[in-house]
Coordinates of C-alpha atoms and ligand atoms in Angstrom, one line a residue:
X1 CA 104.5 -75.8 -266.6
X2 CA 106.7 -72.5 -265.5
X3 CA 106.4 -73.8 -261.8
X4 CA 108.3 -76.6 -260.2
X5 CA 106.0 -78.6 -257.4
X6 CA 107.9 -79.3 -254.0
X7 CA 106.6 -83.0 -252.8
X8 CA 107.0 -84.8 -249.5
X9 CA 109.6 -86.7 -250.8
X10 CA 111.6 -83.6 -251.7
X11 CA 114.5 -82.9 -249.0
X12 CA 112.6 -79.2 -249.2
X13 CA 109.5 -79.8 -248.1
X14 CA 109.4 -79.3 -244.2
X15 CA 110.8 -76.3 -244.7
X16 CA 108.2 -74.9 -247.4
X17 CA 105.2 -76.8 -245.3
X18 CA 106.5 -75.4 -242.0
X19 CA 106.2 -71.8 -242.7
X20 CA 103.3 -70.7 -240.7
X21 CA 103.6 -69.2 -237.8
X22 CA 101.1 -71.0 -235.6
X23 CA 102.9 -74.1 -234.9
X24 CA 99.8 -75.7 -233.8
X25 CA 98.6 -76.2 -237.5
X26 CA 100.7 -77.8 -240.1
X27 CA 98.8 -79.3 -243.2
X28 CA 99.8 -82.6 -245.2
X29 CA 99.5 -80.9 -248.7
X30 CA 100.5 -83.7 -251.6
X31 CA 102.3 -80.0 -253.3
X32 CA 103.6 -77.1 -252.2
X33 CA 103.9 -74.7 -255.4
X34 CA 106.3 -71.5 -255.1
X35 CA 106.2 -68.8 -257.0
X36 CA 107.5 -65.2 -258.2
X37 CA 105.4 -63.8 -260.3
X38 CA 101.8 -63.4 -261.2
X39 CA 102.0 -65.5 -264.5
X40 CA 103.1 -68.7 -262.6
X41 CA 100.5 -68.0 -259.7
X42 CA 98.0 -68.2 -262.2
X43 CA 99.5 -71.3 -264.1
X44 CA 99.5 -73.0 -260.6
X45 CA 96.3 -72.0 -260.0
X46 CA 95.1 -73.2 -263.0
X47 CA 97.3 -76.5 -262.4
X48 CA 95.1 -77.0 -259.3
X49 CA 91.4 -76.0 -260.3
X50 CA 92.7 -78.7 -263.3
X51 CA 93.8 -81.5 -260.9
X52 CA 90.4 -80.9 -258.9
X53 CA 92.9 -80.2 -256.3
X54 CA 91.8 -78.4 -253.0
X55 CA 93.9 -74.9 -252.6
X56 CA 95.1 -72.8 -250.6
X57 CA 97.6 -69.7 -250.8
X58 CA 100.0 -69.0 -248.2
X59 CA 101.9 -65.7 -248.0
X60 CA 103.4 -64.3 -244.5
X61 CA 102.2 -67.5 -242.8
X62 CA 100.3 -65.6 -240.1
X63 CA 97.3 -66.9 -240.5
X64 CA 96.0 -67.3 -236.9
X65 CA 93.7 -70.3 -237.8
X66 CA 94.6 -73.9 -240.2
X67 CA 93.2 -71.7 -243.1
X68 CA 96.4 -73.0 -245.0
X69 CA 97.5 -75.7 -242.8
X70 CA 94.2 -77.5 -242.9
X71 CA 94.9 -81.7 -243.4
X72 CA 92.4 -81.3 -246.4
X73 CA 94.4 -78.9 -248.0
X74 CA 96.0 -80.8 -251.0
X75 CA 97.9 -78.0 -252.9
X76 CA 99.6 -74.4 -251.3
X77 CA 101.0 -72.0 -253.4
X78 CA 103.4 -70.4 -251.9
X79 CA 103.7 -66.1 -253.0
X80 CA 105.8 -65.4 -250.3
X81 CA 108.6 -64.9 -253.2
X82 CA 106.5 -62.5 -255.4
X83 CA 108.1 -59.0 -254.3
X84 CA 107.9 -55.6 -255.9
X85 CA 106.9 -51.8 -254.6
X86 CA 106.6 -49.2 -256.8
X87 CA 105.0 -46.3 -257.9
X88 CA 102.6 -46.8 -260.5
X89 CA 102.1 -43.8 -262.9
X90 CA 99.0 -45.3 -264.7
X91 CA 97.0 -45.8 -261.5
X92 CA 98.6 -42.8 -259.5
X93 CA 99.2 -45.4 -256.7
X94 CA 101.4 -47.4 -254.6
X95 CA 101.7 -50.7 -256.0
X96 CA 102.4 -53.4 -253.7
X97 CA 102.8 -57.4 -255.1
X98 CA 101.2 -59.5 -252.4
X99 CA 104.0 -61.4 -251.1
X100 CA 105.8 -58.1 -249.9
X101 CA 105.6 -58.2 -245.9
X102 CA 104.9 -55.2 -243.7
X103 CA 108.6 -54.4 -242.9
X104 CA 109.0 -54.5 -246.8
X105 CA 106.3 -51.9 -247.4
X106 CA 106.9 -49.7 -244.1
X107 CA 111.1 -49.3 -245.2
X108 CA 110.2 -48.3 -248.9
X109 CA 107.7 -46.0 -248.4
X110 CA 109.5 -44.6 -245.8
X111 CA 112.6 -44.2 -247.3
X112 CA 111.4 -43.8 -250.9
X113 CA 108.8 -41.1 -250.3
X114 CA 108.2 -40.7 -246.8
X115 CA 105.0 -42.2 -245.9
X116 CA 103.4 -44.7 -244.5
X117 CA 100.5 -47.2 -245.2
X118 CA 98.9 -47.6 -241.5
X119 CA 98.6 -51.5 -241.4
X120 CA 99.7 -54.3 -239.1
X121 CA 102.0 -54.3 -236.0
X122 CA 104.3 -57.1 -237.0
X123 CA 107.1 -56.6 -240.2
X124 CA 107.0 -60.6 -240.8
X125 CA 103.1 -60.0 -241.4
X126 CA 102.8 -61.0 -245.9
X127 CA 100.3 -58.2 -247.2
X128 CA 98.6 -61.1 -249.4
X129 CA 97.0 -62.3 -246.4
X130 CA 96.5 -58.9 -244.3
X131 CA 95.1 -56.4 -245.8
X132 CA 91.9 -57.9 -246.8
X133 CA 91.0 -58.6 -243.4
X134 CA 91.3 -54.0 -242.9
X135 CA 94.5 -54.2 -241.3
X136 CA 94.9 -52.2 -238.2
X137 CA 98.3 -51.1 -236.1
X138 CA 99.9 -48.7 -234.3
X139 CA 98.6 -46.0 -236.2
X140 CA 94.8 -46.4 -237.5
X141 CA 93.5 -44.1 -234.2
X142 CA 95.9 -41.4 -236.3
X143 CA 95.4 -42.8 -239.7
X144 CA 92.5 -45.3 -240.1
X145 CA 92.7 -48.6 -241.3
X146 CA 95.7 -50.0 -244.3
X147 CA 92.2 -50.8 -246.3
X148 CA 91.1 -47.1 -246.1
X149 CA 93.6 -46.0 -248.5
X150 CA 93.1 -49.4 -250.7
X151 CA 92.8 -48.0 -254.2
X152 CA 92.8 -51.0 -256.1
X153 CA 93.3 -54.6 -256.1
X154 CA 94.5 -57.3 -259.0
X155 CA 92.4 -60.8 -258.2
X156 CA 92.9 -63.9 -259.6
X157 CA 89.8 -65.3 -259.9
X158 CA 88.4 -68.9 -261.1
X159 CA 85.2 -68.3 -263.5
X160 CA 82.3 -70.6 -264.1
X161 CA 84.1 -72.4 -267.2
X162 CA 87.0 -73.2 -264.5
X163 CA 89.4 -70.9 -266.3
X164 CA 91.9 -68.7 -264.1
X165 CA 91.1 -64.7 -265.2
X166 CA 92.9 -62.0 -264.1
X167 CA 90.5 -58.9 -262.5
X168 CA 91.4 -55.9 -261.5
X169 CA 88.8 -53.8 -259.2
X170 CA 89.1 -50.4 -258.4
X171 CA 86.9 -48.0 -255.9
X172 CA 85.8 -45.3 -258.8
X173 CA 82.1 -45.5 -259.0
X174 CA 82.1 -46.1 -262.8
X175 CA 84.2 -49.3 -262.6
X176 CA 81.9 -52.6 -263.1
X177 CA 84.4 -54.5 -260.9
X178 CA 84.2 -52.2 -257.6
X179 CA 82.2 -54.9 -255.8
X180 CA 85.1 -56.9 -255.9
X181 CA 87.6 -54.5 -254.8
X182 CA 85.0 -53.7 -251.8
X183 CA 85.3 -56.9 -250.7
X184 CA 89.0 -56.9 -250.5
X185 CA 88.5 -53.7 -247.4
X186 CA 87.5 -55.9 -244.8
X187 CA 85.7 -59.4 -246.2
X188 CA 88.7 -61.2 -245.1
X189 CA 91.2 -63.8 -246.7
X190 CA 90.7 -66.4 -249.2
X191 CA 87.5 -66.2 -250.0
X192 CA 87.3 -64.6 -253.5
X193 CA 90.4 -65.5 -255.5
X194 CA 93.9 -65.1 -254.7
X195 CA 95.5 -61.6 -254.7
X196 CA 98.5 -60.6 -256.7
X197 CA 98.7 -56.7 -256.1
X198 CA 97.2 -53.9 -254.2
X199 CA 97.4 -50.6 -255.2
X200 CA 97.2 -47.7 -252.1
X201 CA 96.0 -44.2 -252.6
X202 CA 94.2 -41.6 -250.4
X203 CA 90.7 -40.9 -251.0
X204 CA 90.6 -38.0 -252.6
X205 CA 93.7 -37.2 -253.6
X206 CA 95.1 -37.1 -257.2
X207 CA 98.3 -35.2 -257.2
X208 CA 100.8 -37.3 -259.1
X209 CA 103.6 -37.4 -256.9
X210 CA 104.0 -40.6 -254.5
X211 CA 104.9 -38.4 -251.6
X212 CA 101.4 -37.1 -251.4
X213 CA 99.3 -40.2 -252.0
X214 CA 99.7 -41.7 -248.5
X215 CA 100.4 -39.9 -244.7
X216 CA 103.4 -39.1 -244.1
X217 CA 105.8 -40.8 -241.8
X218 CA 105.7 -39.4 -238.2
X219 CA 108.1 -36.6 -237.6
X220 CA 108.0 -37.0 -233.9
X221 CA 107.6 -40.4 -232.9
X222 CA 107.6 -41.9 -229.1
X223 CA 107.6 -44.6 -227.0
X224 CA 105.8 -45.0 -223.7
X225 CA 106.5 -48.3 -221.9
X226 CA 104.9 -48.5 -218.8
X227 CA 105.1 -51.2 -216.3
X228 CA 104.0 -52.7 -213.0
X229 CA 105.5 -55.3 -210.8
X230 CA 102.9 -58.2 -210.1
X231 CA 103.7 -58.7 -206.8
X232 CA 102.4 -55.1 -206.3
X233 CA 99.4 -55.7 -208.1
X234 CA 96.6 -57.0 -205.9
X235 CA 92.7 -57.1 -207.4
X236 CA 92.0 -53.4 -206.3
X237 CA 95.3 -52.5 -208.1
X238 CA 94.2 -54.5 -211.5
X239 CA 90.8 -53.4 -211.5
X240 CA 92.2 -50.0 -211.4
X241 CA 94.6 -50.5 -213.7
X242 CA 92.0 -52.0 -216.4
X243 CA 89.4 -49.3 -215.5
X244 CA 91.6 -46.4 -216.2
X245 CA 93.1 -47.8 -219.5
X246 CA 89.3 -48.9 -220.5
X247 CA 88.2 -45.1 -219.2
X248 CA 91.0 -43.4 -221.3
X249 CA 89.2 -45.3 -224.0
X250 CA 85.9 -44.4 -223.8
X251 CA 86.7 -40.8 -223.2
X252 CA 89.1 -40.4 -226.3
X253 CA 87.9 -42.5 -229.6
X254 CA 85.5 -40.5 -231.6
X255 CA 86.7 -39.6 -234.7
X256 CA 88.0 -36.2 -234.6
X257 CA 89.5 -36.7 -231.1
X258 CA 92.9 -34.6 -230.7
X259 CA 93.9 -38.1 -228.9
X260 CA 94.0 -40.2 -232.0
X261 CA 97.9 -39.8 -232.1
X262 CA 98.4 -41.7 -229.3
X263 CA 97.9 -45.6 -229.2
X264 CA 98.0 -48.2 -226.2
X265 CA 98.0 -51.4 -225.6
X266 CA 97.9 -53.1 -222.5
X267 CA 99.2 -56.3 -221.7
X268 CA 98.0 -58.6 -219.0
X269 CA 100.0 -61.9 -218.3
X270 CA 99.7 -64.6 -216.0
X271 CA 101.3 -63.6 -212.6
X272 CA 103.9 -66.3 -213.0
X273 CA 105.2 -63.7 -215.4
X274 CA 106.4 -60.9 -213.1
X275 CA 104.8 -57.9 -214.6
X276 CA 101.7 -56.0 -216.0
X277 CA 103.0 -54.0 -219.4
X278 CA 101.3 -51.1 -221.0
X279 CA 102.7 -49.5 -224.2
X280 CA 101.9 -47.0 -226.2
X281 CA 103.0 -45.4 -229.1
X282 CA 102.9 -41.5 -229.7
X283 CA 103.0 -40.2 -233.2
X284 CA 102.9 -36.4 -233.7
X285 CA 101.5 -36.4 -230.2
X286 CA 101.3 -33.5 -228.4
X287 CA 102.6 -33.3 -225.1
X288 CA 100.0 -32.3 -223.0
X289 CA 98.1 -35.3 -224.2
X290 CA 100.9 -37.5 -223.4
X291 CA 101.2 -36.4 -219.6
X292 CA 97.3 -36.6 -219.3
X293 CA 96.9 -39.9 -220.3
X294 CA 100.3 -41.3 -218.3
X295 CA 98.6 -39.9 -215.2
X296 CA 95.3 -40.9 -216.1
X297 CA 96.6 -44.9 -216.5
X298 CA 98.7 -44.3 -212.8
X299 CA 95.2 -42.9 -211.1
X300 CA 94.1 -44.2 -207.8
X301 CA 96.6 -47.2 -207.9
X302 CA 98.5 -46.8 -205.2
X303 CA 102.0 -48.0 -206.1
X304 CA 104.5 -46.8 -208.4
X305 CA 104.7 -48.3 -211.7
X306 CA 107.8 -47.8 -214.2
X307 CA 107.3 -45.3 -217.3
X308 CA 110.3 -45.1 -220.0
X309 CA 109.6 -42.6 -223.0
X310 CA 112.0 -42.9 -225.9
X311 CA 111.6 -41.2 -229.5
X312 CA 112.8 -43.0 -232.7
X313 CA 112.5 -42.8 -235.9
X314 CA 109.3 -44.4 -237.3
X315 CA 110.7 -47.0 -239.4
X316 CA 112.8 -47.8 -236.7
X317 CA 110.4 -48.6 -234.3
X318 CA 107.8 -50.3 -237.0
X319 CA 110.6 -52.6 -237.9
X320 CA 111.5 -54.0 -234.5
X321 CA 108.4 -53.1 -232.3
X322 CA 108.6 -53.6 -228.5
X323 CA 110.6 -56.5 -228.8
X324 CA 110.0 -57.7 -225.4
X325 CA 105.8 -58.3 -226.1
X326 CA 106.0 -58.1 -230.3
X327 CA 108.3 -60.9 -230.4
X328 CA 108.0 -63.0 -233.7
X329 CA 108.2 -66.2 -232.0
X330 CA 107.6 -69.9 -233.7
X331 CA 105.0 -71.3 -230.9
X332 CA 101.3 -72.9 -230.9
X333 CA 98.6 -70.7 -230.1
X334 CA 95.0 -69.9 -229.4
X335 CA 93.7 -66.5 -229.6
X336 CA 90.6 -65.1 -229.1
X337 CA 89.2 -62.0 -230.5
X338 CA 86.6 -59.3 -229.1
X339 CA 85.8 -55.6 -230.4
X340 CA 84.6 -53.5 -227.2
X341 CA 82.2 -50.4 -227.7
X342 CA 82.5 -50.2 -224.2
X343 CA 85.0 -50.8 -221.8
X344 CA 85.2 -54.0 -219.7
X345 CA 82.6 -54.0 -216.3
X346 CA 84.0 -54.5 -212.9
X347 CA 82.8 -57.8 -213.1
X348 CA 84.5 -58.8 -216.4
X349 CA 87.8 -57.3 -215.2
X350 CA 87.3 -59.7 -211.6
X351 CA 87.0 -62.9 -214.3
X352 CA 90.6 -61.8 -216.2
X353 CA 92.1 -61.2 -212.7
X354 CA 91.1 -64.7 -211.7
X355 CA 92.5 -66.4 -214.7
X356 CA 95.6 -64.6 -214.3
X357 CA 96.5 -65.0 -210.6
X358 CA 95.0 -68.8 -210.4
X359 CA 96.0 -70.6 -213.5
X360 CA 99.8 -71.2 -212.8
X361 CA 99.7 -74.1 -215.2
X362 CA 99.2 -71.8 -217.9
X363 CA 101.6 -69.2 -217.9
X364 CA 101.2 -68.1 -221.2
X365 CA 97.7 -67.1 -220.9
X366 CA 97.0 -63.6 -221.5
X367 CA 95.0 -61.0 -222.6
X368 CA 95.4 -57.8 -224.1
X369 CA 93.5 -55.0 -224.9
X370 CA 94.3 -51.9 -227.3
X371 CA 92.9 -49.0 -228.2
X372 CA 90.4 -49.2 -231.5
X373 CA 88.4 -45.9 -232.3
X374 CA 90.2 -42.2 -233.7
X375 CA 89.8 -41.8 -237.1
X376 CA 89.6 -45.6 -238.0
X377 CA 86.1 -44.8 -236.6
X378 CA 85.3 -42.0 -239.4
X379 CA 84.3 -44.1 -241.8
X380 CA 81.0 -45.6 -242.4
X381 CA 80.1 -49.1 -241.6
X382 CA 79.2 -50.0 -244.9
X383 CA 82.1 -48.3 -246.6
X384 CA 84.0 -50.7 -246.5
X385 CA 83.7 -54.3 -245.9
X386 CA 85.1 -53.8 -242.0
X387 CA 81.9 -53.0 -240.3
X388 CA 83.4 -52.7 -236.5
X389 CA 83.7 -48.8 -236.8
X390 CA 82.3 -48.0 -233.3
X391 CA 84.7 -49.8 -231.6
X392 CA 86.5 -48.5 -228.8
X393 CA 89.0 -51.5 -227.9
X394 CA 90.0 -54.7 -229.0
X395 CA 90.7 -57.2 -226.6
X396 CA 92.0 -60.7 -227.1
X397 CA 92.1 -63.8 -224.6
X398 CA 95.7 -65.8 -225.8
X399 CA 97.4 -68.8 -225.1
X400 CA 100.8 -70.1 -226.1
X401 CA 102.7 -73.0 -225.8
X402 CA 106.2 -75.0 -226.8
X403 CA 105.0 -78.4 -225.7
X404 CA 102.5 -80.0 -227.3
X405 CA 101.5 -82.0 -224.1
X406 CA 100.5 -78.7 -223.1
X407 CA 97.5 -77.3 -225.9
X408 CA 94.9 -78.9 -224.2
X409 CA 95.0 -77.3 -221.1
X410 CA 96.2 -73.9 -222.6
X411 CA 92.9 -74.2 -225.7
X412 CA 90.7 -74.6 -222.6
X413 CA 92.1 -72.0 -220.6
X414 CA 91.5 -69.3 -223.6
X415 CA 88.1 -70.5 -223.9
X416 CA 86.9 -70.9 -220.1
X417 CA 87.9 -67.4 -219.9
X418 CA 86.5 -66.2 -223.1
X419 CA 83.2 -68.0 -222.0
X420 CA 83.3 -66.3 -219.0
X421 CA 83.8 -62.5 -220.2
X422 CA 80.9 -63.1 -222.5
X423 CA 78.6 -65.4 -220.6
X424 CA 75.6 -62.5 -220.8
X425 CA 75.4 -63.3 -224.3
X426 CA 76.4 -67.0 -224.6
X427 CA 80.2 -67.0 -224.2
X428 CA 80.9 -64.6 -227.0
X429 CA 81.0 -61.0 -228.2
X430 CA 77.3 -60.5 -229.7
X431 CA 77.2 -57.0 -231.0
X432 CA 74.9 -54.6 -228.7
X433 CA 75.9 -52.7 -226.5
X434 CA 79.3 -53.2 -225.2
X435 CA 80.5 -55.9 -227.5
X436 CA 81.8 -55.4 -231.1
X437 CA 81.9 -58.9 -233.1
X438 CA 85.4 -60.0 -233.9
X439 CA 88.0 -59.2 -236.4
X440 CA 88.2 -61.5 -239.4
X441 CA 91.7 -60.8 -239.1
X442 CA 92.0 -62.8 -236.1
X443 CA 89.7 -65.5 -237.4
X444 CA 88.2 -68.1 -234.7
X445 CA 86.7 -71.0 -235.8
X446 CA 84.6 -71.9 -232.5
X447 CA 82.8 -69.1 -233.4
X448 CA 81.1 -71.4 -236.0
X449 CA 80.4 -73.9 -233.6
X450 CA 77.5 -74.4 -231.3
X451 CA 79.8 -76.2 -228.7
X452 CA 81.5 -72.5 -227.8
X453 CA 78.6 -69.9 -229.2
X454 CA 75.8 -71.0 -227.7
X455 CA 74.5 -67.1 -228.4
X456 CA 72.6 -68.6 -231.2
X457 CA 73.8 -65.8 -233.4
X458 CA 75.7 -66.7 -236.6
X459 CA 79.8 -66.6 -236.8
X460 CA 79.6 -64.3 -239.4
X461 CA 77.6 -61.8 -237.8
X462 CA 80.4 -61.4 -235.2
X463 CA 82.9 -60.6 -238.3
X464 CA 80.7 -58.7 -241.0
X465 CA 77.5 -57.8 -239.0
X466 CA 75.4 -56.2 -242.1
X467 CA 77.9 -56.6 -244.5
X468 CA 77.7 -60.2 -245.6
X469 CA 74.8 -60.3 -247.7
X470 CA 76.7 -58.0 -249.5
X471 CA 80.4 -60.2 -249.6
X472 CA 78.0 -63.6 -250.3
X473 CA 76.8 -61.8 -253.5
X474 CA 80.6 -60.9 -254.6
X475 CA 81.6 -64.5 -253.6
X476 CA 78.5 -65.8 -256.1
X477 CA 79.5 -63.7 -259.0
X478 CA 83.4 -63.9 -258.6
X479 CA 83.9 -67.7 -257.1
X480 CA 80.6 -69.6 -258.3
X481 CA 82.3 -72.6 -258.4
X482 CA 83.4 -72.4 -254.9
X483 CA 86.9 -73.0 -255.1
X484 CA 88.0 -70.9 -252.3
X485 CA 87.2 -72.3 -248.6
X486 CA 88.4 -72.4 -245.2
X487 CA 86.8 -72.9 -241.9
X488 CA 85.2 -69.1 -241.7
X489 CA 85.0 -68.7 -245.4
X490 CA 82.1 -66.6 -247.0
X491 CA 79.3 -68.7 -248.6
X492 CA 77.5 -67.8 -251.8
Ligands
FAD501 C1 101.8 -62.4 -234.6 C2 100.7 -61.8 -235.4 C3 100.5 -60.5 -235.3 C4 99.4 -59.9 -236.0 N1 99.2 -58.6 -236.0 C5 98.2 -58.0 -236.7 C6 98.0 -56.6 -236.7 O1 98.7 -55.9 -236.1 N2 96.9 -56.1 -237.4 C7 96.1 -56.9 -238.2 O2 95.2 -56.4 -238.9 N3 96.3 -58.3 -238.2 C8 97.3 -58.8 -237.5 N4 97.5 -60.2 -237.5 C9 96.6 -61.0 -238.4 C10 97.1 -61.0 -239.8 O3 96.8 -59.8 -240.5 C11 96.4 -62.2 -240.6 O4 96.7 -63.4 -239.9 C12 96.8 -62.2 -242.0 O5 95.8 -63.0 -242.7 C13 98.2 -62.8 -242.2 O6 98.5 -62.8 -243.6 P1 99.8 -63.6 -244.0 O7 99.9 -63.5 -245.5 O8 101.0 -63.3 -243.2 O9 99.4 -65.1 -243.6 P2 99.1 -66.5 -244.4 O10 99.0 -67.5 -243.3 O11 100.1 -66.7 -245.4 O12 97.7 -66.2 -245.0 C14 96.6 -65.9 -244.1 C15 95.3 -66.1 -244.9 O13 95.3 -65.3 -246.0 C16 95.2 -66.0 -247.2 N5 96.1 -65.4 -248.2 C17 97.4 -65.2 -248.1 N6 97.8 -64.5 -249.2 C18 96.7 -64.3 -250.0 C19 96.5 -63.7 -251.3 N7 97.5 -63.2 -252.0 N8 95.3 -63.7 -251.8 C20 94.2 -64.2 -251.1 N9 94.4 -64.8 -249.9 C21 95.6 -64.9 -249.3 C22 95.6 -67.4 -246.8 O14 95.1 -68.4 -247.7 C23 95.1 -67.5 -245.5 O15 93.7 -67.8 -245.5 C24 98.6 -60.8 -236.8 C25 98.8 -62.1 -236.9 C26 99.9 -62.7 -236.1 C27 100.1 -64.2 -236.2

């Protein structure tokens, strides 16, 4: 064996098996396996299809459900040591091993050759993990997704004789594999085999010089933190408030609006917290769009909010984004997903207000909402695996915690309220006509159960919508013997 196993008795082990991020799931594996390079990966993986072991691969360790720290996990192999960026002549690409995080890849692209690969908002975020699920950020209003530019992807696979093969898929038509790499731009995480590299390449382009492959970084980029002082903010306020930012929205996401250089989130917290936070990030943006959406947001409110505009560099705001709401912090929580193809009713926006201002016992309840649409929305439905392409918004219902004495209460509170914004179509997001689905990216597993979607609807309709006949026929051909599961997983 070129791989060393790290077992409960070893003095290392709660520091390899504690590496997630959501602290409310921590699995019991028997072995934790890390590795550097693709040949142990697939000696590992091999040890474990051997062994009969159930396994699981954990990168970043942001998986927002117990894909990884699932109690019947027996073996994780750990990539998160399996580095390397570089230019790869052969493929005219980006090559990027899937243990690299986000900060990684946005400093040497950056610095090597000026661009950018328009993915997740959070550096600590392992690519392994992210960009199967399409990967949005600050940028895919500007950009599109991280999985619009996938090229290619390197899968290790398990075949019917339970032998570990190496696969590489690329999107040219002629290659016999490009189901595979299709399913890697949006069918989500762990379902096919485990990932060793992308590769990242514009559509379309084939000059062969890495400076041209991907966007380049931002020359102008900006800031725009906006706030509001809760005290200030009564219901007429926060309707207002959510109205205009949902408005802004629905006025500015097709595809080719001049708008898609400007990104928002808004950020509502509990009123225990003090304050109502917008920010929004403006890349290449011109001015006169900035000023109209700053006053659009302050419309009809009535009180004077707080707006700060600061330009940096890109790589140094992607490396250390709004530290004050993007903090990488090691708590449990629950998050719930929604895509929005319209914005939030009056009614909806009363329900968030109530959970806010009368749930004091839960101050870490939230919810957020961010702009979705621009360019991301360009591209088919079927394109790629990521169907949600009509999106306007995203919007997610969150709860965190330190004490455990305290997930009960907070796990209820995210999905009273999520009930409650959805209780038209059985407490969740059933694609018509204002709701979206979910992102696989933020995987939930109620949505597999009847107990919290009573909308009758299947989970994975919510997360692929036409696209999962498709990803079950990948999963047939490419894991027939099923080796790779998790709670959402697709099913040959
Ligand atoms: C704080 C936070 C912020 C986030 N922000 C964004 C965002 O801005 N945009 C966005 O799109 N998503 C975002 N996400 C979601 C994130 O993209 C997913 O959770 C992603 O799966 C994390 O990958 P990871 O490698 O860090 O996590 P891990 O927990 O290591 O892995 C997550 C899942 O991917 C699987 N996996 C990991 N590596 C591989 C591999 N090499 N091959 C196959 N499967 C693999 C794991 O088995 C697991 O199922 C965020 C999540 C968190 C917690």
């Amino acid at each position: 064996m070129n791989f060393s196993i790290i077992t409960p008795a070893d003095a290392a082990y709660d520091e390899w098996n504690n590496r997630g991020v959501n602290q409310r799931w921590k699995g019991h594996p028997s072995g934790i396996i890390p590795i550097t390079t693709a040949d142990e990966l697939k000696d590992a993986l091999q040890y474990a299809v051997d062994n009969n072991k159930r396994v699981a691969v954990r990168g970043g360790g942001h998986c927002l459900e117990n894909f990884v720290g699932d109690p019947a996990v027996e073996i994780v192999i750990d990539i998160s040591r399996m580095k390397g960026i570089r230019y790869d002549e052969e493929m005219n690409a980006i090559e990027v091993a899937a243990g690299a995080t986000l900060g990684e890849v946005i400093e040497t692209l950056d610095h090597r050759w000026g661009v950018l690969l328009p993915a997740g908002q959070h550096p600590a975020i392992g690519t392994g993990g992210h960009i199967s699920g399409g990967a949005f950020g600050f940028l895919h209003r500007h950009h599109g997704l991280a999985v619009d530019y996938l090229y290619a992807v390197e899968v290790l696979c398990v075949n019917n004789e339970r032998q570990v093969e190496k696969v590489i898929a690329t999107r040219e038509e002629t290659d016999s594999n490009r189901e595979l790499w299709w399913a890697h731009t949006g069918g989500g995480t762990g379902n096919f085999g485990i990932v060793t590299r992308y590769w990242f390449r514009a559509a379309g382009v084939n000059e062969r010089d890495p400076s041209l492959l991907l966007p380049k970084s931002p020359e102008v980029l900006e800031t725009m933190e906006m706030e509001w002082d809760w005290e200030q903010v009564d219901e007429h306020v926060f309707k207002q408030l959510t109205e205009n930012f949902g408005e802004w929205a629905k006025m500015h996401s097709s595809a080719d609006t001049e708008a898609g250089s400007l990104f928002a989130t808004l950020f509502l917290s509990n009123k225990v917290t003090g304050k109502i936070m917008l920010k929004a990030v403006l890349s290449d943006c011109p001015e006169e769009i900035a000023e109209e959406f700053a006053a659009a947001i302050s419309a009809g409110l009535g009180i004077t909010g707080r707006a700060i505009r600061k330009p940096m560099r890109w790589v140094e705001f992607a490396l250390q984004p709004f530290p004050d709401i993007f903090v990488e912090q090691r708590v449990a929580f629950k998050v719930k997903d929604a895509l929005l193809r319209a914005p939030y009713t009056p009614a909806q926006i009363g329900v968030i207000y109530r959970y806010l201002t009368e749930h004091n016992d839960v101050p870490g309840g939230s919810v957020g909402l961010a702009f979705f649409g621009g360019k991301m929305n360009a591209v088919a439905a079927d394109a790629t695996a990521f169907p949600q392409r009509d999106s306007i918004l995203a919007t997610a219902c969150t709860s965190g915690w330190l004490d455990a004495a305290d997930e009960a209460k907070s796990v209820a509170w995210t999905r009273n309220i999520y009930q409650e914004l959805f209780a038209q179509t059985g407490g969740v997001p059933v694609p018509g006509e204002q709701a979206g689905g979910c992102l696989i990216a933020h995987p939930d597993a109620d949505m597999a159960d009847e107990q919290f979607n009573k909308s009758g609807v299947p989970w994975h309709v919510f997360y692929y919508q036409d696209n999962y006949e498709r990803l079950q026929r990948v999963k047939g051909k490419w894991d027939p013997c099923g080796i790779f599961r998790h709670r959402l997983g697709v099913e040959a």
